[in-house]
XYZ file of C-alpha atoms in Angstrom:
749
model
C -24.766 -45.456 -19.550
C -22.569 -47.103 -22.173
C -22.633 -44.009 -24.389
C -21.751 -41.702 -21.514
C -18.936 -43.976 -20.397
C -17.585 -44.157 -23.955
C -17.632 -40.366 -24.261
C -15.958 -40.064 -20.865
C -13.194 -42.442 -21.922
C -12.806 -40.521 -25.187
C -12.496 -37.290 -23.219
C -9.896 -38.864 -20.940
C -7.960 -40.023 -23.999
C -8.025 -36.517 -25.487
C -6.801 -35.109 -22.192
C -4.018 -37.651 -21.829
C -2.888 -37.151 -25.429
C -3.087 -33.388 -25.810
C -3.255 -32.210 -22.216
C -6.280 -30.549 -20.647
C -7.299 -26.973 -20.409
C -5.222 -26.221 -17.309
C -8.251 -25.137 -15.356
C -7.763 -24.337 -11.715
C -10.783 -25.538 -9.814
C -10.995 -23.229 -7.893
C -5.232 -12.050 -15.312
C -4.027 -9.482 -13.419
C -2.515 -6.023 -13.236
C -0.223 -4.301 -10.817
C -1.545 -1.045 -9.476
C -0.015 1.762 -7.496
C -1.488 2.762 -4.177
C -3.032 0.159 -1.940
C -5.078 1.701 0.828
C -7.987 0.870 3.085
C -10.522 -1.583 1.739
C -12.864 -1.718 4.730
C -15.467 0.721 3.339
C -18.833 -0.797 4.174
C -17.236 -3.351 6.509
C -17.432 -0.835 9.364
C -13.851 -1.071 10.658
C -13.636 -2.899 13.952
C -13.143 -0.150 16.524
C -11.351 -0.688 19.840
C -13.318 -1.684 22.889
C -13.806 0.630 25.835
C -11.013 0.244 28.338
C -11.142 0.010 32.112
C -7.793 1.436 33.167
C -5.279 -0.329 30.950
C -7.223 -3.566 30.682
C -9.521 -4.333 27.769
C -13.100 -5.394 28.478
C -13.051 -9.187 28.260
C -16.542 -9.747 26.923
C -18.677 -12.838 27.417
C -17.299 -16.209 28.436
C -17.754 -19.042 25.955
C -16.735 -22.679 25.833
C -13.659 -22.755 23.581
C -11.483 -25.493 22.123
C -8.800 -25.767 19.434
C -7.066 -28.743 17.847
C -4.767 -29.656 14.973
C -4.138 -32.966 13.228
C -2.275 -34.305 10.205
C -4.257 -34.889 6.979
C -1.348 -35.500 4.588
C -2.529 -38.074 2.062
C -0.480 -39.937 -0.551
C 2.374 -37.638 -1.558
C 3.373 -39.505 -4.731
C 1.636 -40.996 -7.780
C -1.609 -39.083 -7.127
C -2.716 -36.068 -9.163
C -2.599 -32.768 -7.279
C -5.965 -31.103 -6.752
C -6.479 -27.592 -8.087
C -5.005 -27.015 -11.536
C -6.770 -30.018 -13.095
C -3.645 -31.088 -14.962
C -3.271 -34.896 -15.133
C 0.468 -34.478 -15.637
C 0.833 -32.747 -12.264
C 1.418 -35.849 -10.157
C 2.878 -35.826 -6.664
C 6.585 -36.582 -6.316
C 7.272 -35.637 -2.717
C 6.615 -33.419 0.245
C 7.617 -29.898 1.196
C 5.164 -29.334 4.042
C 2.658 -31.556 5.808
C -1.033 -30.716 5.577
C -3.269 -30.181 8.588
C -6.828 -29.863 9.747
C -7.272 -27.082 12.288
C -10.445 -27.203 14.382
C -12.021 -24.362 16.330
C -14.973 -25.042 18.633
C -17.135 -22.287 20.122
C -19.916 -23.162 22.539
C -22.361 -21.636 24.960
C -21.259 -22.026 28.588
C -24.762 -22.795 29.871
C -26.464 -24.404 26.870
C -23.626 -26.741 25.956
C -25.458 -28.135 22.915
C -25.300 -24.673 21.343
C -21.890 -24.854 19.714
C -20.201 -25.021 16.351
C -17.022 -26.405 14.814
C -15.132 -24.417 12.192
C -12.583 -26.551 10.357
C -9.758 -25.115 8.258
C -8.314 -27.863 6.063
C -5.136 -27.503 4.000
C -7.125 -28.671 0.970
C -8.483 -27.158 -2.211
C -11.969 -26.886 -0.688
C -14.521 -28.485 1.529
C -16.349 -31.441 0.006
C -19.616 -33.346 0.326
C -17.993 -36.778 0.694
C -15.423 -35.489 3.199
C -18.134 -33.823 5.275
C -20.299 -36.951 5.224
C -17.299 -38.960 6.416
C -16.549 -36.524 9.239
C -20.157 -36.443 10.418
C -20.435 -40.237 10.299
C -17.266 -40.643 12.357
C -18.473 -38.115 14.949
C -21.811 -39.899 15.210
C -20.009 -43.213 15.754
C -17.991 -41.691 18.596
C -21.295 -41.023 20.397
C -21.507 -39.455 23.826
C -20.589 -35.769 23.872
C -19.711 -35.950 20.175
C -23.408 -36.300 19.366
C -23.485 -32.503 19.723
C -21.643 -32.149 16.400
C -24.103 -32.530 13.576
C -25.059 -31.441 10.090
C -26.188 -28.125 11.557
C -23.016 -26.954 13.264
C -19.967 -28.443 11.508
C -18.371 -26.218 8.860
C -15.678 -27.809 6.677
C -13.638 -25.162 4.865
C -10.551 -25.502 2.669
C -7.638 -23.066 2.375
C -7.862 -23.525 -1.396
C -4.331 -24.848 -1.716
C -3.578 -26.141 -5.220
C -0.684 -28.320 -4.090
C -2.293 -31.115 -2.106
C -3.114 -34.649 -3.263
C -6.472 -35.012 -5.003
C -8.815 -37.934 -5.741
C -11.023 -37.366 -2.665
C -13.889 -35.276 -4.062
C -17.483 -36.468 -4.261
C -18.392 -35.590 -7.866
C -17.043 -36.879 -11.156
C -15.699 -33.699 -12.802
C -12.791 -33.115 -10.386
C -12.118 -36.867 -10.361
C -11.374 -37.043 -14.090
C -7.839 -35.671 -13.995
C -7.007 -37.723 -10.887
C -8.134 -40.975 -12.569
C -10.994 -41.311 -10.131
C -11.373 -41.619 -6.374
C -8.720 -42.792 -3.929
C -9.818 -44.120 -0.523
C -6.387 -43.562 1.016
C -6.443 -39.877 0.077
C -10.019 -39.541 1.330
C -9.419 -41.348 4.630
C -6.352 -39.262 5.458
C -8.470 -36.096 5.337
C -11.499 -37.510 7.141
C -9.527 -39.221 9.904
C -7.293 -36.202 10.456
C -10.234 -33.799 10.524
C -11.995 -35.949 13.113
C -8.825 -36.178 15.195
C -8.505 -32.382 15.152
C -12.117 -32.082 16.355
C -11.442 -34.613 19.122
C -8.406 -32.642 20.246
C -10.408 -29.414 20.186
C -13.248 -31.058 22.091
C -10.868 -32.454 24.718
C -9.398 -28.971 25.186
C -12.768 -27.276 25.785
C -12.627 -24.725 28.586
C -14.173 -21.340 29.442
C -12.604 -18.515 27.508
C -12.971 -15.167 25.823
C -13.034 -14.137 22.172
C -11.681 -10.922 20.700
C -11.895 -9.816 17.084
C -9.944 -7.236 15.121
C -8.974 -6.304 11.581
C -5.873 -5.065 9.848
C -4.783 -4.465 6.290
C -2.279 -6.527 4.353
C -1.374 -4.384 1.396
C 0.938 -6.615 -0.606
C -0.398 -10.184 -0.496
C -3.170 -10.179 -3.130
C -4.323 -8.444 -6.300
C -7.220 -8.845 -8.693
C -6.668 -11.308 -11.498
C -9.952 -10.393 -13.180
C -10.091 -6.618 -12.983
C -11.874 -6.309 -16.329
C -14.858 -8.214 -14.915
C -14.720 -6.327 -11.609
C -15.014 -3.034 -13.510
C -18.358 -4.194 -14.906
C -19.862 -3.676 -11.432
C -21.640 -0.317 -11.008
C -19.285 2.637 -10.630
C -21.302 3.874 -7.660
C -20.759 0.574 -5.894
C -17.053 0.433 -6.717
C -16.673 3.977 -5.414
C -17.438 2.734 -1.899
C -14.152 0.833 -1.878
C -10.548 1.952 -2.242
C -9.337 -1.386 -3.604
C -10.478 -3.866 -6.207
C -9.781 -6.762 -3.799
C -10.343 -6.831 -0.057
C -7.143 -6.090 1.867
C -8.633 -6.663 5.308
C -7.519 -9.604 7.437
C -9.903 -10.344 10.301
C -8.535 -12.204 13.328
C -10.510 -13.975 16.065
C -8.450 -14.628 19.203
C -9.241 -17.485 21.639
C -8.152 -16.779 25.247
C -8.258 -19.168 28.216
C -10.348 -17.540 30.958
C -8.409 -19.234 33.754
C -4.781 -18.410 32.979
C -5.130 -15.774 30.256
C -3.065 -17.774 27.776
C -3.917 -17.605 24.086
C -5.327 -20.902 22.802
C -5.442 -20.001 19.133
C -6.331 -17.567 16.401
C -8.647 -17.919 13.416
C -8.184 -15.486 10.527
C -9.959 -14.674 7.271
C -8.154 -13.139 4.305
C -8.770 -13.583 0.546
C -5.874 -14.834 -1.593
C -5.753 -17.804 -3.925
C -3.709 -20.847 -2.944
C -1.886 -20.709 -6.265
C 1.538 -19.463 -5.223
C 2.877 -22.936 -5.967
C 2.678 -23.143 -9.743
C 1.177 -25.721 -12.069
C 4.594 -27.336 -12.582
C 5.014 -28.015 -8.862
C 4.747 -31.655 -7.780
C 5.596 -31.321 -4.079
C 2.815 -31.405 -1.486
C 2.392 -28.145 0.445
C -0.304 -26.111 2.177
C 0.585 -23.222 -0.176
C 0.743 -19.687 1.216
C -1.850 -20.194 3.956
C -0.080 -23.336 5.121
C 3.110 -21.269 5.388
C 1.326 -18.506 7.320
C -0.227 -20.955 9.791
C 3.080 -22.737 10.380
C 4.970 -19.473 10.922
C 2.349 -18.259 13.393
C 2.243 -21.501 15.376
C 6.040 -21.634 15.540
C 6.226 -18.001 16.647
C 3.800 -18.538 19.543
C 5.116 -21.932 20.613
C 7.796 -20.613 22.961
C 6.093 -17.413 24.122
C 4.789 -17.107 27.649
C 1.314 -16.029 26.542
C 0.756 -18.987 24.209
C -1.139 -22.016 25.516
C 0.137 -25.526 24.934
C -1.319 -26.789 21.664
C -1.794 -23.281 20.219
C -3.475 -23.438 16.782
C -3.478 -20.801 14.029
C -6.067 -21.147 11.273
C -5.759 -19.071 8.097
C -9.130 -19.379 6.411
C -10.124 -18.092 2.997
C -12.596 -15.275 2.438
C -14.074 -13.858 -0.805
C -11.198 -15.381 -2.758
C -12.736 -15.822 -6.212
C -10.925 -13.177 -8.274
C -7.838 -12.727 -6.089
C -4.301 -13.838 -6.876
C -1.052 -14.144 -4.893
C 0.882 -13.345 -8.078
C 1.122 -9.713 -7.060
C 3.483 -8.477 -9.780
C 0.820 -8.954 -12.443
C 0.362 -11.187 -15.481
C 2.926 -11.180 -18.290
C 3.384 -12.898 -21.620
C 5.939 -15.696 -21.336
C 6.516 -15.651 -25.083
C 9.655 -13.559 -25.138
C 7.831 -10.277 -25.631
C 7.930 -9.245 -21.969
C 4.562 -7.533 -22.431
C 1.695 -7.594 -19.968
C -1.196 -9.829 -20.996
C -4.122 -8.240 -22.803
C -6.348 -6.610 -20.196
C -9.790 -7.788 -21.266
C -9.113 -11.506 -21.866
C -5.631 -12.245 -20.434
C -4.176 -13.429 -23.728
C -0.895 -13.003 -25.554
C -1.266 -12.899 -29.315
C -4.801 -14.226 -28.909
C -3.749 -17.266 -26.821
C -4.205 -17.891 -23.099
C -1.338 -20.347 -22.604
C 1.576 -17.834 -22.506
C -0.129 -15.528 -19.979
C 1.154 -16.206 -16.462
C 0.898 -14.318 -13.196
C 4.139 -13.457 -11.443
C 4.660 -13.881 -7.734
C 7.013 -11.624 -5.751
C 9.956 -14.006 -6.272
C 9.044 -15.139 -9.780
C 12.647 -15.089 -11.009
C 13.418 -18.047 -8.738
C 12.914 -21.186 -10.819
C 11.509 -23.240 -7.962
C 7.908 -23.905 -9.082
C 6.741 -20.945 -7.016
C 8.170 -22.039 -3.644
C 9.961 -18.750 -2.871
C 6.922 -16.664 -3.821
C 4.698 -19.005 -1.809
C 6.794 -18.562 1.310
C 6.869 -14.792 0.813
C 3.084 -14.441 0.426
C 2.597 -16.689 3.449
C 5.078 -14.604 5.429
C 3.210 -11.413 4.532
C -0.061 -12.867 5.844
C 1.707 -14.057 8.990
C 3.338 -10.671 9.568
C 0.024 -8.828 9.282
C -1.771 -11.307 11.522
C 1.019 -11.311 14.129
C 1.093 -7.502 14.279
C -2.666 -7.498 14.868
C -2.334 -10.287 17.455
C 0.227 -8.225 19.361
C -2.040 -5.167 19.496
C -5.537 -6.628 19.478
C -6.293 -5.412 23.008
C -5.924 -1.887 21.630
C -7.234 -2.448 18.100
C -9.924 -5.085 18.559
C -13.188 -5.589 20.398
C -14.443 -8.351 22.687
C -17.118 -10.721 21.458
C -20.133 -10.278 23.711
C -23.612 -11.694 23.970
C -25.069 -14.953 25.214
C -25.844 -16.583 21.883
C -23.906 -19.286 20.055
C -26.039 -20.287 17.097
C -25.678 -22.261 13.889
C -27.884 -23.263 11.007
C -27.556 -25.488 7.975
C -29.825 -26.457 5.130
C -29.473 -28.084 1.741
C -30.980 -26.346 -1.275
C -31.406 -27.681 -4.791
C -30.234 -24.834 -7.026
C -31.087 -26.538 -10.305
C -34.301 -24.483 -10.402
C -34.706 -22.299 -7.325
C -37.191 -19.422 -7.743
C -37.027 -16.323 -5.564
C -37.650 -12.599 -5.582
C -34.777 -10.668 -7.111
C -33.701 -7.423 -5.380
C -35.351 -5.536 -8.276
C -38.693 -7.168 -7.423
C -38.910 -9.628 -10.305
C -39.185 -13.403 -9.959
C -36.030 -15.152 -11.146
C -34.631 -18.647 -10.880
C -31.352 -20.487 -10.909
C -30.305 -23.155 -13.388
C -28.963 -26.677 -13.348
C -25.167 -26.503 -13.090
C -23.174 -25.709 -16.239
C -19.706 -24.423 -17.074
C -18.983 -21.968 -19.876
C -16.298 -21.922 -22.544
C -14.172 -19.472 -20.577
C -13.961 -22.023 -17.760
C -11.597 -23.930 -20.049
C -9.464 -20.812 -20.567
C -8.287 -20.994 -16.966
C -6.772 -17.934 -15.312
C -3.403 -16.246 -15.194
C -2.717 -18.352 -12.092
C -3.208 -21.427 -14.256
C -3.915 -20.685 -17.930
C -5.866 -23.086 -20.103
C -4.970 -24.730 -23.377
C -6.195 -25.045 -26.941
C -8.025 -21.956 -28.214
C -10.192 -21.055 -25.241
C -10.022 -17.537 -23.852
C -11.607 -15.502 -21.087
C -14.258 -12.843 -21.717
C -16.117 -15.001 -24.233
C -19.882 -14.418 -23.771
C -22.630 -15.137 -26.269
C -21.525 -17.211 -29.259
C -18.225 -18.826 -28.234
C -15.102 -17.940 -30.158
C -13.544 -21.410 -30.162
C -12.931 -24.351 -32.460
C -16.246 -25.986 -33.483
C -14.656 -29.290 -32.438
C -15.398 -28.383 -28.809
C -19.070 -27.900 -29.569
C -19.092 -31.486 -30.861
C -17.389 -32.779 -27.697
C -19.722 -30.700 -25.534
C -22.807 -31.972 -27.312
C -21.596 -35.560 -27.156
C -21.326 -35.364 -23.375
C -24.710 -33.681 -23.012
C -26.406 -31.203 -25.313
C -28.049 -28.477 -23.230
C -31.700 -27.803 -23.872
C -32.869 -24.468 -25.223
C -34.313 -23.706 -21.794
C -30.954 -24.426 -20.164
C -29.172 -22.182 -22.666
C -31.651 -19.358 -22.028
C -31.288 -19.782 -18.274
C -27.494 -19.492 -18.396
C -27.332 -16.745 -21.042
C -24.951 -15.047 -21.835
C -22.835 -18.024 -20.786
C -22.134 -20.285 -23.787
C -22.306 -23.752 -22.238
C -19.274 -25.973 -22.720
C -20.068 -28.609 -20.092
C -23.673 -29.136 -19.075
C -22.442 -30.847 -15.942
C -25.564 -30.527 -13.809
C -27.570 -32.535 -16.317
C -25.117 -35.456 -16.599
C -25.912 -38.256 -14.154
C -23.908 -41.077 -15.716
C -22.016 -42.785 -14.280
C -22.925 -40.390 -11.424
C -23.313 -36.637 -11.030
C -20.456 -34.553 -12.405
C -21.037 -31.536 -10.130
C -23.452 -30.685 -7.313
C -26.890 -29.234 -7.874
C -27.701 -29.477 -4.169
C -25.679 -26.933 -2.195
C -25.028 -26.212 1.482
C -26.492 -23.129 3.131
C -24.820 -22.409 6.465
C -24.422 -19.554 8.926
C -22.662 -19.488 12.304
C -22.933 -16.922 15.076
C -21.211 -16.162 18.352
C -22.175 -12.896 20.014
C -21.984 -10.166 17.392
C -19.811 -12.234 15.003
C -21.656 -13.827 12.076
C -19.832 -16.229 9.757
C -21.148 -16.886 6.246
C -20.006 -20.368 5.206
C -19.831 -20.238 1.408
C -19.827 -23.421 -0.714
C -18.175 -21.620 -3.623
C -15.502 -19.048 -4.326
C -17.233 -15.709 -4.004
C -15.535 -12.939 -5.948
C -14.504 -9.728 -4.215
C -17.676 -7.819 -5.020
C -19.910 -10.863 -4.574
C -18.530 -11.293 -1.069
C -18.931 -7.609 -0.301
C -22.587 -7.619 -1.346
C -23.280 -10.819 0.563
C -21.628 -9.601 3.770
C -23.218 -6.164 3.550
C -26.700 -7.624 3.106
C -26.265 -9.964 6.067
C -24.922 -7.095 8.170
C -27.780 -4.737 7.346
C -30.447 -7.407 7.825
C -28.888 -8.508 11.120
C -29.020 -4.901 12.326
C -32.629 -4.494 11.178
C -33.633 -7.704 12.965
C -31.474 -6.843 16.019
C -29.933 -10.315 15.729
C -26.899 -9.196 17.723
C -28.796 -6.924 20.082
C -27.129 -3.585 20.728
C -23.789 -4.749 19.333
C -22.762 -3.830 15.798
C -22.567 -7.071 13.791
C -19.173 -8.213 12.531
C -19.623 -10.317 9.387
C -16.992 -12.526 7.771
C -17.191 -15.000 4.907
C -15.307 -18.296 4.839
C -15.017 -20.921 2.135
C -15.006 -22.767 -0.189
C -16.751 -24.972 2.317
C -18.772 -28.162 2.816
C -19.028 -28.883 -0.906
C -17.362 -27.301 -3.932
C -19.676 -25.310 -6.177
C -16.915 -23.535 -8.117
C -17.516 -19.744 -8.283
C -20.032 -17.129 -7.190
C -19.771 -13.982 -9.331
C -21.999 -10.917 -9.451
C -24.499 -10.643 -12.291
C -22.405 -7.912 -13.882
C -19.239 -10.028 -13.708
C -21.195 -13.002 -15.012
C -22.129 -11.015 -18.117
C -18.432 -10.592 -18.977
C -17.830 -14.361 -18.894
C -14.261 -14.389 -17.763
C -13.190 -17.496 -15.868
C -15.069 -16.641 -12.674
C -18.338 -15.903 -14.459
C -18.060 -18.971 -16.681
C -17.475 -21.060 -13.540
C -20.529 -19.689 -11.720
C -22.510 -22.901 -11.924
C -26.151 -21.967 -11.445
C -26.554 -19.069 -13.841
C -26.508 -15.274 -13.474
C -28.643 -15.280 -10.299
C -26.358 -17.581 -8.300
C -25.152 -14.867 -5.918
C -28.607 -13.458 -5.281
C -29.900 -16.961 -4.611
C -27.282 -17.425 -1.889
C -28.083 -14.013 -0.437
C -31.818 -14.746 -0.515
C -31.412 -18.078 1.261
C -29.059 -16.862 3.977
C -31.042 -13.695 4.735
C -34.265 -15.727 4.832
C -32.717 -18.029 7.440
C -31.043 -15.246 9.442
C -33.801 -15.113 12.118
C -32.804 -18.639 13.177
C -29.606 -17.069 14.573
C -31.530 -14.837 16.992
C -30.660 -15.257 20.664
C -33.986 -16.780 21.639
C -34.490 -18.887 18.509
C -35.156 -22.583 19.121
C -36.243 -23.709 15.643
C -34.086 -24.548 12.621
C -34.528 -24.167 8.867
C -35.708 -27.168 6.832
C -33.017 -29.800 6.331
C -33.593 -29.881 2.565
C -32.792 -32.688 0.107
C -29.649 -34.680 0.872
C -26.916 -34.649 -1.785
C -25.562 -38.021 -2.927
C -22.605 -39.620 -1.170
C -20.440 -41.184 -3.884
C -17.664 -42.564 -1.660
C -18.536 -46.183 -2.345
C -19.712 -45.745 -5.931
C -16.981 -43.550 -7.411
C -14.838 -44.879 -10.224
C -11.120 -45.391 -9.697
C -8.385 -46.182 -12.191
C -5.649 -45.508 -9.645
C -3.365 -48.490 -9.210
C -2.017 -49.429 -5.813
C 1.545 -50.227 -4.796
C 2.441 -53.702 -6.095
C 5.690 -54.187 -4.166
C 9.092 -52.606 -3.533
C 12.600 -53.880 -4.141
C 15.939 -52.362 -3.221
C 18.576 -51.823 -5.881
C 20.944 -54.720 -6.596
C 23.162 -55.537 -3.588
C 21.498 -52.785 -1.583
C 19.079 -52.623 1.328
C 16.241 -50.220 1.964
C 17.570 -47.097 3.628
C 21.123 -47.449 2.331
C 22.804 -44.188 1.386
C 23.429 -43.906 -2.347
C 24.832 -40.356 -2.424
C 25.887 -38.912 0.896
C 26.150 -35.359 2.170
C 29.352 -33.357 1.869
C 31.546 -32.947 4.965
C 30.548 -29.315 5.494
C 28.230 -26.530 4.336
C 27.707 -22.851 4.875
C 24.386 -21.156 5.664
C 22.445 -20.513 2.447
C 23.673 -23.725 0.800
C 21.695 -26.944 0.369
C 22.604 -30.319 1.846
C 21.412 -33.370 -0.123
C 21.412 -37.080 0.605
C 19.938 -39.867 -1.543
C 18.709 -43.174 -0.087
C 17.467 -46.501 -1.413
C 13.763 -45.850 -1.044
C 10.327 -47.426 -1.099
C 6.937 -46.086 -2.111
C 5.672 -43.526 0.451
C 2.119 -44.723 -0.169
C 2.940 -47.822 1.896
C 2.733 -45.686 5.049
C 1.477 -42.102 5.105
C 3.215 -41.599 8.453
C 0.334 -39.452 9.690
C 1.225 -37.538 12.864
C 4.826 -38.516 12.116
C 7.489 -37.747 9.492
C 9.383 -39.180 6.525
C 12.372 -36.949 7.246
C 14.217 -35.472 10.177
C 17.159 -33.179 10.626
C 19.125 -33.896 13.765
C 21.650 -31.722 15.596
C 24.377 -33.050 17.867
C 24.194 -31.612 21.369
C 27.221 -30.888 23.584
C 26.719 -34.161 25.487
C 26.971 -36.191 22.271
C 23.249 -36.979 21.957
C 21.172 -36.043 18.915
C 18.080 -33.836 18.866
C 15.504 -33.594 16.077
C 15.172 -29.954 15.038
C 13.359 -30.238 11.681
C 10.892 -32.668 10.130
C 8.184 -32.872 7.442
C 6.349 -29.905 8.940
C 9.250 -27.583 8.130
C 9.400 -25.739 4.818
C 13.182 -26.014 4.450
C 13.392 -29.819 4.656
C 12.250 -31.369 1.364
C 11.440 -35.008 0.569
C 11.523 -36.204 -3.050
C 10.740 -39.703 -4.284
C 11.646 -41.085 -7.716
C 10.799 -44.402 -9.344
C 14.039 -45.684 -10.908
C 12.698 -48.879 -12.497
C 9.005 -49.686 -12.772
C 9.504 -53.338 -13.696
C 11.882 -53.969 -10.792
C 9.915 -51.653 -8.449
C 13.045 -49.825 -7.317
C 13.051 -46.218 -6.176
C 15.174 -43.539 -4.576
C 14.498 -40.861 -1.996
C 16.346 -37.556 -2.001
C 16.164 -35.342 1.075
C 17.265 -31.730 0.788
C 17.877 -29.244 3.562
C 17.884 -25.616 2.463
C 20.159 -24.332 5.200
C 18.826 -21.193 6.842
C 21.014 -18.119 7.128
C 20.608 -17.960 10.913
C 21.186 -21.644 11.669
C 23.465 -22.457 14.598
C 26.919 -23.740 13.731
C 27.513 -27.383 14.572
C 27.164 -31.010 13.531
C 24.059 -32.322 11.778
C 22.681 -35.420 10.064
C 19.574 -36.294 8.038
C 17.364 -39.308 8.747
C 14.853 -41.038 6.448
C 11.887 -43.098 7.651
C 10.330 -45.446 5.097
C 8.252 -48.589 4.701
C 8.573 -51.257 2.019
C 5.993 -53.671 0.634
C 7.047 -57.290 0.237
C 6.827 -59.089 -3.112
C 5.103 -62.069 -1.526
C 2.238 -61.440 0.850
C 2.458 -57.657 0.655
C 3.719 -57.227 4.216
C 4.666 -53.639 5.076
C 8.004 -53.360 6.874
C 9.421 -50.118 8.316
C 13.061 -49.152 7.869
C 15.340 -46.173 8.429
C 18.322 -44.577 6.773
C 20.728 -41.952 8.069
C 23.223 -39.700 6.344
C 26.780 -39.092 7.371
C 27.526 -36.349 9.858
C 28.248 -32.924 8.389
C 29.220 -29.539 9.741
C 27.515 -26.198 9.229
C 30.289 -23.645 9.459
């Protein structure tokens, strides 16, 4: 224990001194034509029509709900890029949990919850917390259990961290933070409660469309290692299909919500961003919800969930990866380097020339997803099909993948390995390149400084058996074998499938690459047809994740052999994907309409909530600047602005960690109405209203808050003002006291 702790502290010191490999827990080229990528997916064909009305399908019990999960927005490391220097400094967009409940009308215990969290991933500790809270609610909430609750993340890389169950992702965040954890758990539970309280009979419809310009492959060299015959079945090297599930109230015909699946990394906001956002999927969800809010066909409380799919090797940086070393050249194709180094190679989003930490590109990629989804929503009665069939089924099991033996598709007996990460894991990707001398595409004997072999061996030297099991991955971090002070990564993984009618949802604990997801979905589809799981209806199969835990990546065996970032981050060896396929296809019969049994529960993973280390300091106290009060205006707005300009106001502030203001706001933009009253028209949920906090003196505990409104081009002319809501912590006793500040009135001309 002492040795491991000493090595851990040494590693932390190296990271804090030299910076880490900027690894995104979680390379590119721009290509010409982007066409259909459905191929094997069997494009969803329109339903038969009766007159002009679409067949409605089977009635189900449906509910949707949304709740705030925005954790501490300052002084906490952001989760995703694993850079300890990327610490929160404010808020651009609040984060949400969006809950979707589907149940059987007659057998009301047959139901499932699909959560879409604006987080980097699902997580074991978060899921334990949600399930515990639901159990404590009792009554009808006893129906929500380990078996039927799926906790997925949008894979945003711009949310607060320090909430994950295992040690490795805690290192850069200085451990575990209960406030960050509780914000997610409590908000997720609240979203489920709201969905549960909204349960009513309704119909489901599903359809697909293509979004041509919102993702590309960041690891094409590895993708090309897959068999040419397999690649020939597809027109694209990433999936372009967005699948949308529409929830319709059976009584009044209003639309309750939509749940979509589309693969694109939540890395539009760059590694130098320090503002909290939901990244491109948070933008898409917000745009969709705002668009439906005032329409006649939208139900009150409409919720739009934008879930991930086979995201592993996708990127939102659709212009490709270029060398930021002055050369202007594209990065080297096989290993995404510039002059042999990974650091200068960066992907470019559609608005990369804007020096705004990726915000403009993020909004654009989100808008493209929204536009595709909204167009499908508007035409789904013509382009989609109704979900039919009496069955709502779910299954869940835990499986220890440290040494799981099974029959490979070629007939041989193979097994998985205890979790380990390869050298190319530390190279990062073009979305977030690494540091030092690591590079992608580094199989066999690693081409890196021998110093890292010493560090690797000091943490835990892999056995010869472990090295053989993971070959050709050269092991940098033997994380599955390190149990001190507690496990660094999971060895026990979640296996989960959900079904309603002919729709089957694979709930993936890791980031499946494009081809890994295609193989997985195709196998489930073909087996479901062979077993007549969905009766006479053609199965529709989608994949969502990373969910329930975070098991890094799931690459194909061919991609694994290349050992780019995705292969090096495939934790359980070359047979990881086939293990997942084997387990889910083995359990598929439990989704049959008449099935009453469930798969074995499996070994429980550890819950480290109360044992995790934390070196995160709390808020000591706040003080206003000399002769000032909290909320006083330090720098006021100008008298007038034009659309396209930015209005700024700076206040005497206090630490936002004193009050997360969940279900509320730190900021508001108010407009004067003709009768002289003021109406709030923008708040923390809006992309164009930005909250920034800055510590001005650590010893005196003084700080400032700057609120910026990026004035939209189509804003109404008139009078406006900006309001700030804060809370200060007293020097003596630590009492938390709320306060407000308000700017002067200004005109938009």
